[in-house]
Amino acid sequence: MHDIAVELAPPAPLDPATAAACLTLLDFETPVWLDTAADSDEVRAWLRFHCGCPLAADAGAARFAVLAAPAAMPALACFQLGSEAYPDESATLIAQVASLETGEAVALSGPGIEERRDFRPAGVAEGFWKQRRELEALFPQGVDLVFASGASLAAVPRSTQVRF
Amino acid sequence: MYVAVKGGEKAIEASHSLLDSARRGDPSVPELSTRQISEQLSLAVDRVMAEGSLYDRELAALAIKQAQGDLIEAVFLLRAYRTTLPRLGNSEPIDTGRMAIQRRISATFKDIPGGQILGPTYDYTHRLLDFRLAGEGGSGGEGSAPEEGRGPPPDEAVPRIVDLLGREGLIEEEAASETAEAPPADITREPLRFPADRDARLQALARGDEGFLLALGYSSQRGFSNNHPFAGEIRYGAVAVEIMPEELGFAVEIGEIEVTEVQMVNQFKGSSAAPPQFTRGYGLVFGHQERKAMSMALVDRALRCRELDEAAVAPAQDEEFVLYHSDNVEASGFVQHLKLPHYVDFQSELELLRKLRAEFEAPSAEAAE
Amino acid sequence: MVEDGYNFAYLDEQTKRMIRRAILKAVAIPGYQVPFGSREMPLPFGWGTGGIQVTASIIGPDDTLKVIDQGADDTVNAVSIRKFFARTAGVETTERTEAATIVQTRHRIPETPLGAGQILVYQVPIPEPLRWLEPRETETRKMHALQEYGPMHVRLYEDIAHFGHIATSYDYPVRVNGRYLMRPSPIPKFDNPKMDRSPALQLFGAGREKRIYAIPPHTEVRSLDFDDHPFEVQKWADVCAFCGSGDSFLDEIVTDDRGGRMFVCSDTDYCSRRREAGCTGPAMQAAGPGEA
């Protein structure tokens, strides 16, 4: 989990951490899909101006997705998972949650994690972790998740095993 | 006793100042100006612009001067500079049918609409060293160029020969790429993927090393692949470059570039799906570079084997082989990286080889006892 | 002093974002080679352009950079690359492994163990571990997709049949996180065990071949071997002539044309730190004090 020390004033409903992830990763080469909560004129204008990114109408066509209300997000399998030959051609989801520390705990292990650690994002969709766990069987295909809240970020790449 | 490779920094500085004086040569000889290079070594400038993928005569001339005339080094300088340039937009396709022609020939028809225009060419010079050029002021060409042999007045469209064949259906239609709606590939931003589409292949060939393409094109004429080409048309001249700014909604001309375009006409037996007809090989290069453009057209045709259902048996037809090895900046870097220290790997091999030798010799030593 | 007229760390911000995206996918799929739009750099392909692009994309003004080639900080190419970043990014540079936040390397992993928060950036000439077995990208890509790694085992086994050993001494293939076969770049196999479960992030950049791959921290990295021929690293009968180290990778120095030679640490930082701490090797003891 990382805190960022950048002063940003993105339009609602984006948190500074969500905005920072967008500014770091998005540009004219990355079609972005916005969930209903994030899809406002202000957010569109802000992303277009600062990132120059095209907006994807369909979740399945996006390289990135910004989810301001992940509790209502579409199924994970709707996003690009990459192919066996090119697993990198898959979506990265930036999910903004109410907190990274007060939700129900899931146990994470795998590359990047020394043994195992608990992770508690609040406000993910019902059955989200179950879907995520099912995708583990498809590795190296999959989606990569960036959780953002306030000024904090945490990433759960597809290689991470989730137990709950 | 032991002199390690210490003091790398000082050695590099010393090397650079030696380079500066080697570049300058005898200071009593006047220094070359980049203007002299761009005016009087214009074909070298053309090559550096083409393989450097950057159309700027002055920068190419500077690169040639800086590289002491080493053209591949000059290409590299231009490419590294190109990396730093932001991309402001994409141009509209150039229209070579509206070229201000300086030279235009066809080997397929004796007379052609718009005429054969020999223009400036070394083709029919006798390759005799001209000692007048060794002295100063004997270069000729000081007078104005003759009016005769010049191209038609600009703005007059000159039809392309292969389009004439096309009207009769004797040559394949130029199939729009499957991804015609998508912008053309750009291998400088997305790495090559195989099988590669023709747009990516043509871009790689246009940037490719002239010597490499020349050898491959030549090989395709000697039976390594099945090319039977005719030079349908070779034209060289200036074309307008236009961009379409979003806010205007119509194209505006931003300048002119000189290009050489070659259309090769190749035999094709036909297949169960297609009647016999001629097929195309295409070459387009910055500046006046017929050898390169013709080689490109030969290799383009050879690489179309998959699409035309021909067996890929020769090096020039092998897409991965051709496209992965045509770039001289990549090739030159990797060949020359062998100059870098490899002490560690060599030490590892030395240790292994000594071990294997010891084991090889040990049993025979035992047997001798 | 930072060079005028160029962006911080040379690359424009769009290129850096593109490379960062590739790095994130590389970290998410350990050992998988992510294609990326490699740019022409002002240093030649084959001389570290992949490593330079990776470093340029992750470096910030607060970073401290160490650059080594063959383990040494003062070899010409290491000097040249360090200078490039000093000029274009104005960052602090160091020779001390533990003081660096980013270590860019060619052909070695430092002897001093790397810690959490450090990033090791490898310069990679040929990223594809199957390349000598199969020159075609279209084929090797399929082999990775299907985990068809049998031919590599066959090749190593043929070595054993022929020589009695696996005759690969550097760029020794590894399996990352039990999935992708990966080329560790031409480091000696001596360094392979340092990759396994390292707390540092390891990034690999191949500029000419336009690929980036990664080993996240705490990730299993296994050198290929067989039950009856377990993987083992090089050992020297000698110790470092300067610092007396018996467990670092030693370079052989030819001292005359009559077979005279001595061995010294390839990791110059490790060696000089040991000497600062009072360790000496045979050459120093023979020369006596006061001479270096």
Tab-separated table of N, CA, C and O in Angstrom, chain B residues 1-2 5-9 11-13 76 79-84 187-192 194-195 207 318 320-321 324 327 329-331 333-334 336-337 339-345 347-352 354-356 359, chain C residues 6 10 12 14 35-37 39-47 69-70 74 76-77 79 83 106-108 125-126 136-138 163 165 167 169-170 186 188 208 210-211 234-235 242 249-253 261-264 266:
chain	number	residue	atom	x	y	z
B	1	MET	N	51.878	-3.156	-11.538
B	1	MET	CA	51.804	-4.448	-12.203
B	1	MET	C	50.427	-4.625	-12.832
B	1	MET	O	50.291	-4.843	-14.022
B	2	TYR	N	49.396	-4.430	-12.028
B	2	TYR	CA	48.047	-4.719	-12.519
B	2	TYR	C	47.358	-3.428	-12.925
B	2	TYR	O	47.178	-2.525	-12.130
B	5	VAL	N	40.792	-1.694	-15.688
B	5	VAL	CA	40.167	-0.690	-16.555
B	5	VAL	C	39.642	0.436	-15.691
B	5	VAL	O	38.482	0.755	-15.676
B	6	LYS	N	40.539	1.025	-14.939
B	6	LYS	CA	40.162	2.150	-14.099
B	6	LYS	C	40.156	3.403	-14.962
B	6	LYS	O	40.681	3.422	-16.065
B	7	GLY	N	39.610	4.448	-14.402
B	7	GLY	CA	39.692	5.731	-15.090
B	7	GLY	C	38.910	5.753	-16.380
B	7	GLY	O	39.287	6.406	-17.346
B	8	GLY	N	37.792	4.998	-16.420
B	8	GLY	CA	36.963	4.984	-17.616
B	8	GLY	C	36.533	6.379	-18.032
B	8	GLY	O	36.506	6.707	-19.208
B	9	GLU	N	36.240	7.212	-17.050
B	9	GLU	CA	35.727	8.543	-17.341
B	9	GLU	C	36.759	9.386	-18.086
B	9	GLU	O	36.466	10.036	-19.083
B	11	ALA	N	39.303	8.245	-19.771
B	11	ALA	CA	39.562	7.643	-21.080
B	11	ALA	C	38.510	8.096	-22.085
B	11	ALA	O	38.815	8.404	-23.239
B	12	ILE	N	37.250	8.157	-21.631
B	12	ILE	CA	36.171	8.557	-22.537
B	12	ILE	C	36.365	10.013	-22.976
B	12	ILE	O	36.248	10.341	-24.156
B	13	GLU	N	36.704	10.879	-22.008
B	13	GLU	CA	36.918	12.284	-22.374
B	13	GLU	C	38.044	12.433	-23.384
B	13	GLU	O	37.938	13.175	-24.359
B	76	PHE	N	21.936	6.948	-37.269
B	76	PHE	CA	21.734	6.730	-35.835
B	76	PHE	C	21.535	8.071	-35.104
B	76	PHE	O	20.609	8.227	-34.288
B	79	ARG	N	18.089	9.301	-35.819
B	79	ARG	CA	17.062	8.514	-35.126
B	79	ARG	C	16.976	8.888	-33.644
B	79	ARG	O	15.887	8.986	-33.080
B	80	ALA	N	18.132	9.057	-33.015
B	80	ALA	CA	18.122	9.397	-31.582
B	80	ALA	C	17.491	10.776	-31.381
B	80	ALA	O	16.758	10.995	-30.418
B	81	TYR	N	17.731	11.668	-32.326
B	81	TYR	CA	17.102	12.988	-32.231
B	81	TYR	C	15.595	12.877	-32.430
B	81	TYR	O	14.797	13.520	-31.733
B	82	ARG	N	15.216	12.035	-33.369
B	82	ARG	CA	13.795	11.830	-33.674
B	82	ARG	C	13.013	11.404	-32.439
B	82	ARG	O	11.862	11.804	-32.255
B	83	THR	N	13.643	10.589	-31.585
B	83	THR	CA	12.987	10.135	-30.355
B	83	THR	C	12.475	11.296	-29.512
B	83	THR	O	11.462	11.187	-28.844
B	84	THR	N	13.187	12.413	-29.556
B	84	THR	CA	12.834	13.513	-28.650
B	84	THR	C	11.734	14.409	-29.216
B	84	THR	O	11.292	15.331	-28.546
B	187	ILE	N	5.717	1.192	-36.679
B	187	ILE	CA	6.602	0.294	-35.940
B	187	ILE	C	7.531	1.042	-34.993
B	187	ILE	O	8.221	0.421	-34.200
B	188	THR	N	7.523	2.380	-35.064
B	188	THR	CA	8.339	3.097	-34.089
B	188	THR	C	7.589	3.277	-32.773
B	188	THR	O	8.154	3.728	-31.790
B	189	ARG	N	6.306	2.911	-32.754
B	189	ARG	CA	5.552	3.021	-31.503
B	189	ARG	C	5.015	1.687	-31.012
B	189	ARG	O	4.868	1.475	-29.823
B	190	GLU	N	4.678	0.812	-31.944
B	190	GLU	CA	4.229	-0.535	-31.564
B	190	GLU	C	5.203	-1.498	-32.206
B	190	GLU	O	5.359	-1.483	-33.424
B	191	PRO	N	5.853	-2.348	-31.417
B	191	PRO	CA	6.825	-3.252	-32.040
B	191	PRO	C	6.180	-4.176	-33.062
B	191	PRO	O	4.983	-4.464	-32.972
B	192	LEU	N	6.976	-4.615	-34.014
B	192	LEU	CA	6.491	-5.521	-35.060
B	192	LEU	C	5.862	-6.753	-34.445
B	192	LEU	O	6.332	-7.263	-33.434
B	194	PHE	N	4.147	-10.611	-35.777
B	194	PHE	CA	4.085	-11.485	-36.938
B	194	PHE	C	2.872	-12.379	-36.881
B	194	PHE	O	2.523	-12.838	-35.807
B	195	PRO	N	2.242	-12.683	-38.032
B	195	PRO	CA	2.544	-12.122	-39.337
B	195	PRO	C	2.270	-10.616	-39.376
B	195	PRO	O	1.295	-10.152	-38.800
B	207	ARG	N	12.570	2.203	-43.912
B	207	ARG	CA	13.618	2.586	-42.953
B	207	ARG	C	14.835	1.675	-43.043
B	207	ARG	O	15.851	1.926	-42.403
B	318	ASP	N	11.086	-14.475	-46.347
B	318	ASP	CA	10.955	-14.837	-44.936
B	318	ASP	C	10.787	-13.572	-44.098
B	318	ASP	O	11.733	-12.852	-43.802
B	320	GLU	N	10.092	-12.785	-40.942
B	320	GLU	CA	10.829	-12.537	-39.697
B	320	GLU	C	12.298	-12.262	-39.991
B	320	GLU	O	12.914	-11.388	-39.388
B	321	PHE	N	12.836	-13.024	-40.936
B	321	PHE	CA	14.253	-12.849	-41.263
B	321	PHE	C	14.495	-11.450	-41.834
B	321	PHE	O	15.404	-10.747	-41.417
B	324	TYR	N	13.296	-8.401	-39.187
B	324	TYR	CA	14.068	-8.298	-37.949
B	324	TYR	C	15.526	-7.923	-38.200
B	324	TYR	O	16.233	-7.584	-37.259
B	327	ASP	N	17.088	-3.340	-40.122
B	327	ASP	CA	17.339	-2.024	-39.530
B	327	ASP	C	18.818	-1.884	-39.179
B	327	ASP	O	19.338	-2.602	-38.325
B	329	VAL	N	20.428	0.505	-37.660
B	329	VAL	CA	20.753	1.050	-36.342
B	329	VAL	C	20.743	-0.083	-35.309
B	329	VAL	O	21.637	-0.194	-34.463
B	330	GLU	N	19.743	-0.956	-35.422
B	330	GLU	CA	19.705	-2.112	-34.527
B	330	GLU	C	20.891	-3.038	-34.794
B	330	GLU	O	21.577	-3.488	-33.874
B	331	ALA	N	21.112	-3.326	-36.074
B	331	ALA	CA	22.158	-4.290	-36.434
B	331	ALA	C	23.537	-3.769	-36.041
B	331	ALA	O	24.341	-4.492	-35.441
B	333	GLY	N	24.346	-1.574	-33.795
B	333	GLY	CA	24.524	-1.545	-32.342
B	333	GLY	C	24.868	-2.917	-31.800
B	333	GLY	O	25.796	-3.070	-31.007
B	334	PHE	N	24.133	-3.914	-32.262
B	334	PHE	CA	24.326	-5.233	-31.658
B	334	PHE	C	25.629	-5.882	-32.115
B	334	PHE	O	26.311	-6.535	-31.328
B	336	GLN	N	28.281	-4.251	-32.906
B	336	GLN	CA	29.394	-3.542	-32.291
B	336	GLN	C	29.411	-3.646	-30.772
B	336	GLN	O	30.413	-3.304	-30.142
B	337	HIS	N	28.307	-4.142	-30.190
B	337	HIS	CA	28.330	-4.273	-28.728
B	337	HIS	C	29.343	-5.339	-28.305
B	337	HIS	O	29.730	-5.397	-27.149
B	339	LYS	N	32.234	-5.153	-28.722
B	339	LYS	CA	33.405	-4.420	-28.243
B	339	LYS	C	33.331	-4.152	-26.746
B	339	LYS	O	34.336	-3.817	-26.128
B	340	LEU	N	32.135	-4.214	-26.195
B	340	LEU	CA	31.997	-3.960	-24.760
B	340	LEU	C	32.662	-5.087	-23.974
B	340	LEU	O	32.792	-6.200	-24.474
B	341	PRO	N	33.044	-4.806	-22.732
B	341	PRO	CA	33.661	-5.875	-21.943
B	341	PRO	C	32.702	-7.045	-21.733
B	341	PRO	O	31.508	-6.849	-21.499
B	342	HIS	N	33.213	-8.219	-21.869
B	342	HIS	CA	32.467	-9.437	-21.551
B	342	HIS	C	33.286	-10.292	-20.587
B	342	HIS	O	33.271	-11.502	-20.657
B	343	TYR	N	34.045	-9.635	-19.688
B	343	TYR	CA	34.970	-10.389	-18.835
B	343	TYR	C	34.269	-11.481	-18.046
B	343	TYR	O	34.776	-12.574	-17.874
B	344	VAL	N	33.076	-11.115	-17.534
B	344	VAL	CA	32.419	-12.029	-16.602
B	344	VAL	C	31.964	-13.294	-17.320
B	344	VAL	O	32.212	-14.408	-16.866
B	345	ASP	N	31.311	-13.097	-18.485
B	345	ASP	CA	30.861	-14.271	-19.225
B	345	ASP	C	32.047	-15.080	-19.722
B	345	ASP	O	32.030	-16.311	-19.711
B	347	GLN	N	34.947	-15.263	-18.351
B	347	GLN	CA	35.514	-15.969	-17.199
B	347	GLN	C	34.710	-17.225	-16.903
B	347	GLN	O	35.269	-18.279	-16.604
B	348	SER	N	33.392	-17.122	-17.016
B	348	SER	CA	32.540	-18.276	-16.751
B	348	SER	C	32.813	-19.381	-17.764
B	348	SER	O	32.889	-20.560	-17.415
B	349	GLU	N	32.986	-18.995	-19.019
B	349	GLU	CA	33.256	-19.990	-20.057
B	349	GLU	C	34.639	-20.609	-19.871
B	349	GLU	O	34.839	-21.794	-20.068
B	350	LEU	N	35.594	-19.758	-19.474
B	350	LEU	CA	36.962	-20.220	-19.259
B	350	LEU	C	36.993	-21.263	-18.151
B	350	LEU	O	37.625	-22.321	-18.281
B	351	GLU	N	36.271	-20.968	-17.086
B	351	GLU	CA	36.236	-21.875	-15.945
B	351	GLU	C	35.640	-23.208	-16.375
B	351	GLU	O	36.159	-24.279	-16.064
B	352	LEU	N	34.553	-23.121	-17.164
B	352	LEU	CA	33.885	-24.341	-17.620
B	352	LEU	C	34.799	-25.131	-18.551
B	352	LEU	O	34.924	-26.358	-18.426
B	354	ARG	N	38.052	-25.120	-18.764
B	354	ARG	CA	39.170	-25.741	-18.025
B	354	ARG	C	38.710	-27.004	-17.322
B	354	ARG	O	39.412	-28.001	-17.311
B	355	LYS	N	37.499	-26.930	-16.752
B	355	LYS	CA	36.961	-28.085	-16.047
B	355	LYS	C	36.751	-29.236	-17.023
B	355	LYS	O	37.150	-30.381	-16.758
B	356	LEU	N	36.155	-28.914	-18.187
B	356	LEU	CA	35.888	-29.973	-19.171
B	356	LEU	C	37.201	-30.552	-19.700
B	356	LEU	O	37.317	-31.762	-19.898
B	359	GLU	N	38.719	-32.895	-17.182
B	359	GLU	CA	38.043	-34.189	-17.157
B	359	GLU	C	38.373	-35.006	-18.393
B	359	GLU	O	38.475	-36.220	-18.351
C	6	TYR	N	16.218	19.007	-23.199
C	6	TYR	CA	15.666	17.661	-23.160
C	6	TYR	C	14.799	17.509	-21.929
C	6	TYR	O	15.003	18.172	-20.918
C	10	TYR	N	15.611	12.343	-20.365
C	10	TYR	CA	15.647	12.240	-21.820
C	10	TYR	C	14.308	11.916	-22.483
C	10	TYR	O	13.899	12.581	-23.410
C	12	ASP	N	10.395	11.575	-23.417
C	12	ASP	CA	9.212	12.403	-23.214
C	12	ASP	C	8.225	11.667	-22.307
C	12	ASP	O	8.303	10.452	-22.137
C	14	GLN	N	5.104	10.880	-22.594
C	14	GLN	CA	4.244	9.852	-23.189
C	14	GLN	C	4.998	8.536	-23.292
C	14	GLN	O	4.468	7.471	-22.983
C	35	PRO	N	5.974	-6.933	-25.064
C	35	PRO	CA	6.476	-6.087	-26.162
C	35	PRO	C	6.239	-4.609	-25.836
C	35	PRO	O	5.214	-4.268	-25.254
C	36	PHE	N	7.187	-3.758	-26.166
C	36	PHE	CA	6.966	-2.324	-25.935
C	36	PHE	C	7.597	-1.517	-27.065
C	36	PHE	O	8.471	-2.004	-27.774
C	37	GLY	N	7.098	-0.294	-27.222
C	37	GLY	CA	7.550	0.557	-28.333
C	37	GLY	C	8.890	1.190	-28.024
C	37	GLY	O	8.996	2.395	-27.828
C	39	ARG	N	12.299	2.970	-28.027
C	39	ARG	CA	12.726	4.136	-28.798
C	39	ARG	C	14.214	4.045	-29.119
C	39	ARG	O	14.969	3.385	-28.419
C	40	GLU	N	14.616	4.804	-30.135
C	40	GLU	CA	16.040	4.963	-30.373
C	40	GLU	C	16.599	5.901	-29.318
C	40	GLU	O	16.078	6.996	-29.118
C	41	MET	N	17.627	5.463	-28.664
C	41	MET	CA	18.248	6.273	-27.629
C	41	MET	C	19.550	6.834	-28.173
C	41	MET	O	20.060	6.363	-29.181
C	42	PRO	N	20.118	7.805	-27.474
C	42	PRO	CA	21.393	8.335	-27.981
C	42	PRO	C	22.576	7.399	-27.725
C	42	PRO	O	23.693	7.748	-28.058
C	43	LEU	N	22.325	6.217	-27.160
C	43	LEU	CA	23.364	5.199	-27.058
C	43	LEU	C	22.953	4.046	-27.966
C	43	LEU	O	21.770	3.828	-28.185
C	44	PRO	N	23.925	3.287	-28.482
C	44	PRO	CA	23.561	2.281	-29.482
C	44	PRO	C	22.747	1.124	-28.903
C	44	PRO	O	22.896	0.760	-27.745
C	45	PHE	N	21.908	0.557	-29.757
C	45	PHE	CA	21.228	-0.694	-29.415
C	45	PHE	C	22.290	-1.743	-29.114
C	45	PHE	O	23.295	-1.844	-29.817
C	46	GLY	N	22.052	-2.535	-28.085
C	46	GLY	CA	23.040	-3.544	-27.705
C	46	GLY	C	23.976	-3.021	-26.620
C	46	GLY	O	24.769	-3.771	-26.074
C	47	TRP	N	23.838	-1.729	-26.307
C	47	TRP	CA	24.721	-1.125	-25.307
C	47	TRP	C	23.936	-0.701	-24.075
C	47	TRP	O	24.380	0.162	-23.325
C	69	ASP	N	28.862	-2.414	-14.878
C	69	ASP	CA	29.052	-3.269	-16.050
C	69	ASP	C	30.131	-4.258	-15.646
C	69	ASP	O	31.185	-3.853	-15.175
C	70	GLN	N	29.860	-5.546	-15.806
C	70	GLN	CA	30.791	-6.580	-15.357
C	70	GLN	C	31.031	-6.475	-13.850
C	70	GLN	O	32.091	-6.859	-13.365
C	74	ASP	N	33.385	1.419	-12.750
C	74	ASP	CA	34.239	2.316	-13.530
C	74	ASP	C	34.596	1.772	-14.901
C	74	ASP	O	35.522	2.250	-15.535
C	76	VAL	N	34.012	1.456	-18.899
C	76	VAL	CA	33.637	2.578	-19.766
C	76	VAL	C	32.142	2.700	-20.005
C	76	VAL	O	31.585	3.798	-19.969
C	77	ASN	N	31.465	1.585	-20.238
C	77	ASN	CA	30.038	1.693	-20.544
C	77	ASN	C	29.233	2.097	-19.311
C	77	ASN	O	28.267	2.847	-19.414
C	79	VAL	N	30.337	3.993	-16.913
C	79	VAL	CA	30.611	5.426	-16.767
C	79	VAL	C	29.741	6.226	-17.720
C	79	VAL	O	29.117	7.233	-17.358
C	83	LYS	N	26.799	8.799	-16.576
C	83	LYS	CA	26.933	10.189	-16.988
C	83	LYS	C	25.690	10.664	-17.742
C	83	LYS	O	25.263	11.809	-17.608
C	106	ARG	N	24.808	-4.531	-16.117
C	106	ARG	CA	25.055	-5.381	-17.271
C	106	ARG	C	25.923	-6.529	-16.784
C	106	ARG	O	27.009	-6.328	-16.266
C	107	HIS	N	25.400	-7.748	-16.868
C	107	HIS	CA	26.152	-8.995	-16.656
C	107	HIS	C	26.465	-9.366	-15.213
C	107	HIS	O	27.170	-10.336	-14.997
C	108	ARG	N	26.009	-8.646	-14.207
C	108	ARG	CA	26.261	-9.071	-12.831
C	108	ARG	C	25.098	-8.653	-11.932
C	108	ARG	O	24.385	-7.705	-12.221
C	125	PRO	N	20.475	-8.319	-23.825
C	125	PRO	CA	20.703	-8.353	-25.276
C	125	PRO	C	19.660	-9.193	-26.016
C	125	PRO	O	19.047	-8.729	-26.967
C	126	ILE	N	19.456	-10.425	-25.592
C	126	ILE	CA	18.487	-11.325	-26.228
C	126	ILE	C	17.560	-11.824	-25.124
C	126	ILE	O	17.978	-12.590	-24.271
C	136	ARG	N	12.581	-18.325	-34.586
C	136	ARG	CA	11.383	-17.596	-34.965
C	136	ARG	C	10.536	-17.182	-33.786
C	136	ARG	O	10.123	-17.998	-32.973
C	137	GLU	N	10.242	-15.886	-33.750
C	137	GLU	CA	9.394	-15.321	-32.715
C	137	GLU	C	8.003	-15.969	-32.731
C	137	GLU	O	7.430	-16.255	-31.679
C	138	THR	N	7.463	-16.196	-33.928
C	138	THR	CA	6.120	-16.777	-34.007
C	138	THR	C	6.087	-18.141	-33.301
C	138	THR	O	5.109	-18.485	-32.651
C	163	PHE	N	29.130	-33.992	-22.047
C	163	PHE	CA	30.248	-33.489	-21.224
C	163	PHE	C	30.222	-34.009	-19.788
C	163	PHE	O	31.168	-33.803	-19.044
C	165	HIS	N	28.284	-32.602	-17.734
C	165	HIS	CA	27.745	-31.445	-17.008
C	165	HIS	C	26.840	-30.662	-17.937
C	165	HIS	O	26.946	-30.792	-19.139
C	167	ALA	N	26.601	-27.545	-19.841
C	167	ALA	CA	27.697	-26.674	-20.300
C	167	ALA	C	27.206	-25.259	-20.571
C	167	ALA	O	27.523	-24.652	-21.576
C	169	SER	N	27.310	-21.637	-18.747
C	169	SER	CA	27.946	-21.045	-17.579
C	169	SER	C	27.410	-19.645	-17.299
C	169	SER	O	27.601	-19.105	-16.235
C	170	TYR	N	26.725	-19.040	-18.272
C	170	TYR	CA	26.114	-17.737	-18.037
C	170	TYR	C	24.815	-17.679	-18.819
C	170	TYR	O	24.574	-18.520	-19.688
C	186	PRO	N	22.898	-12.049	-19.623
C	186	PRO	CA	24.163	-12.798	-19.480
C	186	PRO	C	24.884	-12.593	-18.151
C	186	PRO	O	26.053	-12.225	-18.111
C	188	PRO	N	26.598	-14.432	-14.895
C	188	PRO	CA	27.124	-15.780	-14.683
C	188	PRO	C	26.123	-16.578	-13.863
C	188	PRO	O	25.378	-15.992	-13.058
C	208	ARG	N	16.677	-3.257	-28.195
C	208	ARG	CA	16.687	-3.621	-29.611
C	208	ARG	C	15.603	-4.648	-29.910
C	208	ARG	O	14.947	-4.602	-30.937
C	210	LYS	N	12.943	-4.968	-28.067
C	210	LYS	CA	11.675	-4.324	-27.705
C	210	LYS	C	10.830	-5.172	-26.743
C	210	LYS	O	9.641	-5.411	-26.958
C	211	ARG	N	11.473	-5.633	-25.694
C	211	ARG	CA	10.778	-6.430	-24.681
C	211	ARG	C	11.174	-5.969	-23.278
C	211	ARG	O	12.322	-5.610	-23.044
C	234	GLN	N	29.655	-21.709	-9.993
C	234	GLN	CA	31.112	-21.774	-10.122
C	234	GLN	C	31.792	-21.594	-8.767
C	234	GLN	O	31.301	-20.869	-7.907
C	235	LYS	N	32.948	-22.258	-8.651
C	235	LYS	CA	33.782	-22.056	-7.451
C	235	LYS	C	35.207	-21.826	-7.918
C	235	LYS	O	35.613	-22.312	-8.963
C	242	PHE	N	43.110	-8.866	-3.913
C	242	PHE	CA	43.098	-7.588	-3.191
C	242	PHE	C	42.445	-7.701	-1.814
C	242	PHE	O	42.980	-7.212	-0.837
C	249	PHE	N	32.406	-13.424	-7.047
C	249	PHE	CA	32.767	-13.833	-8.406
C	249	PHE	C	34.099	-13.179	-8.756
C	249	PHE	O	34.260	-11.960	-8.613
C	250	LEU	N	35.055	-13.989	-9.215
C	250	LEU	CA	36.407	-13.483	-9.466
C	250	LEU	C	36.688	-13.369	-10.956
C	250	LEU	O	36.378	-14.269	-11.729
C	251	ASP	N	37.269	-12.222	-11.345
C	251	ASP	CA	37.781	-12.045	-12.708
C	251	ASP	C	39.242	-12.464	-12.725
C	251	ASP	O	39.984	-12.193	-11.788
C	252	GLU	N	39.619	-13.062	-13.838
C	252	GLU	CA	41.005	-13.491	-13.967
C	252	GLU	C	41.796	-12.380	-14.657
C	252	GLU	O	41.380	-11.874	-15.693
C	253	ILE	N	42.919	-12.011	-14.094
C	253	ILE	CA	43.764	-10.982	-14.696
C	253	ILE	C	45.054	-11.660	-15.142
C	253	ILE	O	45.750	-12.279	-14.333
C	261	ARG	N	48.915	-15.250	-13.533
C	261	ARG	CA	47.594	-14.636	-13.446
C	261	ARG	C	47.205	-14.490	-11.990
C	261	ARG	O	47.781	-15.134	-11.108
C	262	MET	N	46.231	-13.597	-11.810
C	262	MET	CA	45.679	-13.487	-10.469
C	262	MET	C	44.169	-13.259	-10.599
C	262	MET	O	43.651	-13.018	-11.683
C	263	PHE	N	43.511	-13.391	-9.466
C	263	PHE	CA	42.059	-13.274	-9.478
C	263	PHE	C	41.636	-12.116	-8.589
C	263	PHE	O	42.202	-11.933	-7.500
C	264	VAL	N	40.696	-11.315	-9.101
C	264	VAL	CA	40.187	-10.206	-8.286
C	264	VAL	C	38.665	-10.179	-8.381
C	264	VAL	O	38.076	-10.671	-9.349
C	266	SER	N	35.042	-9.232	-9.228
C	266	SER	CA	34.456	-8.466	-10.328
C	266	SER	C	33.626	-7.306	-9.773
C	266	SER	O	33.485	-6.287	-10.411
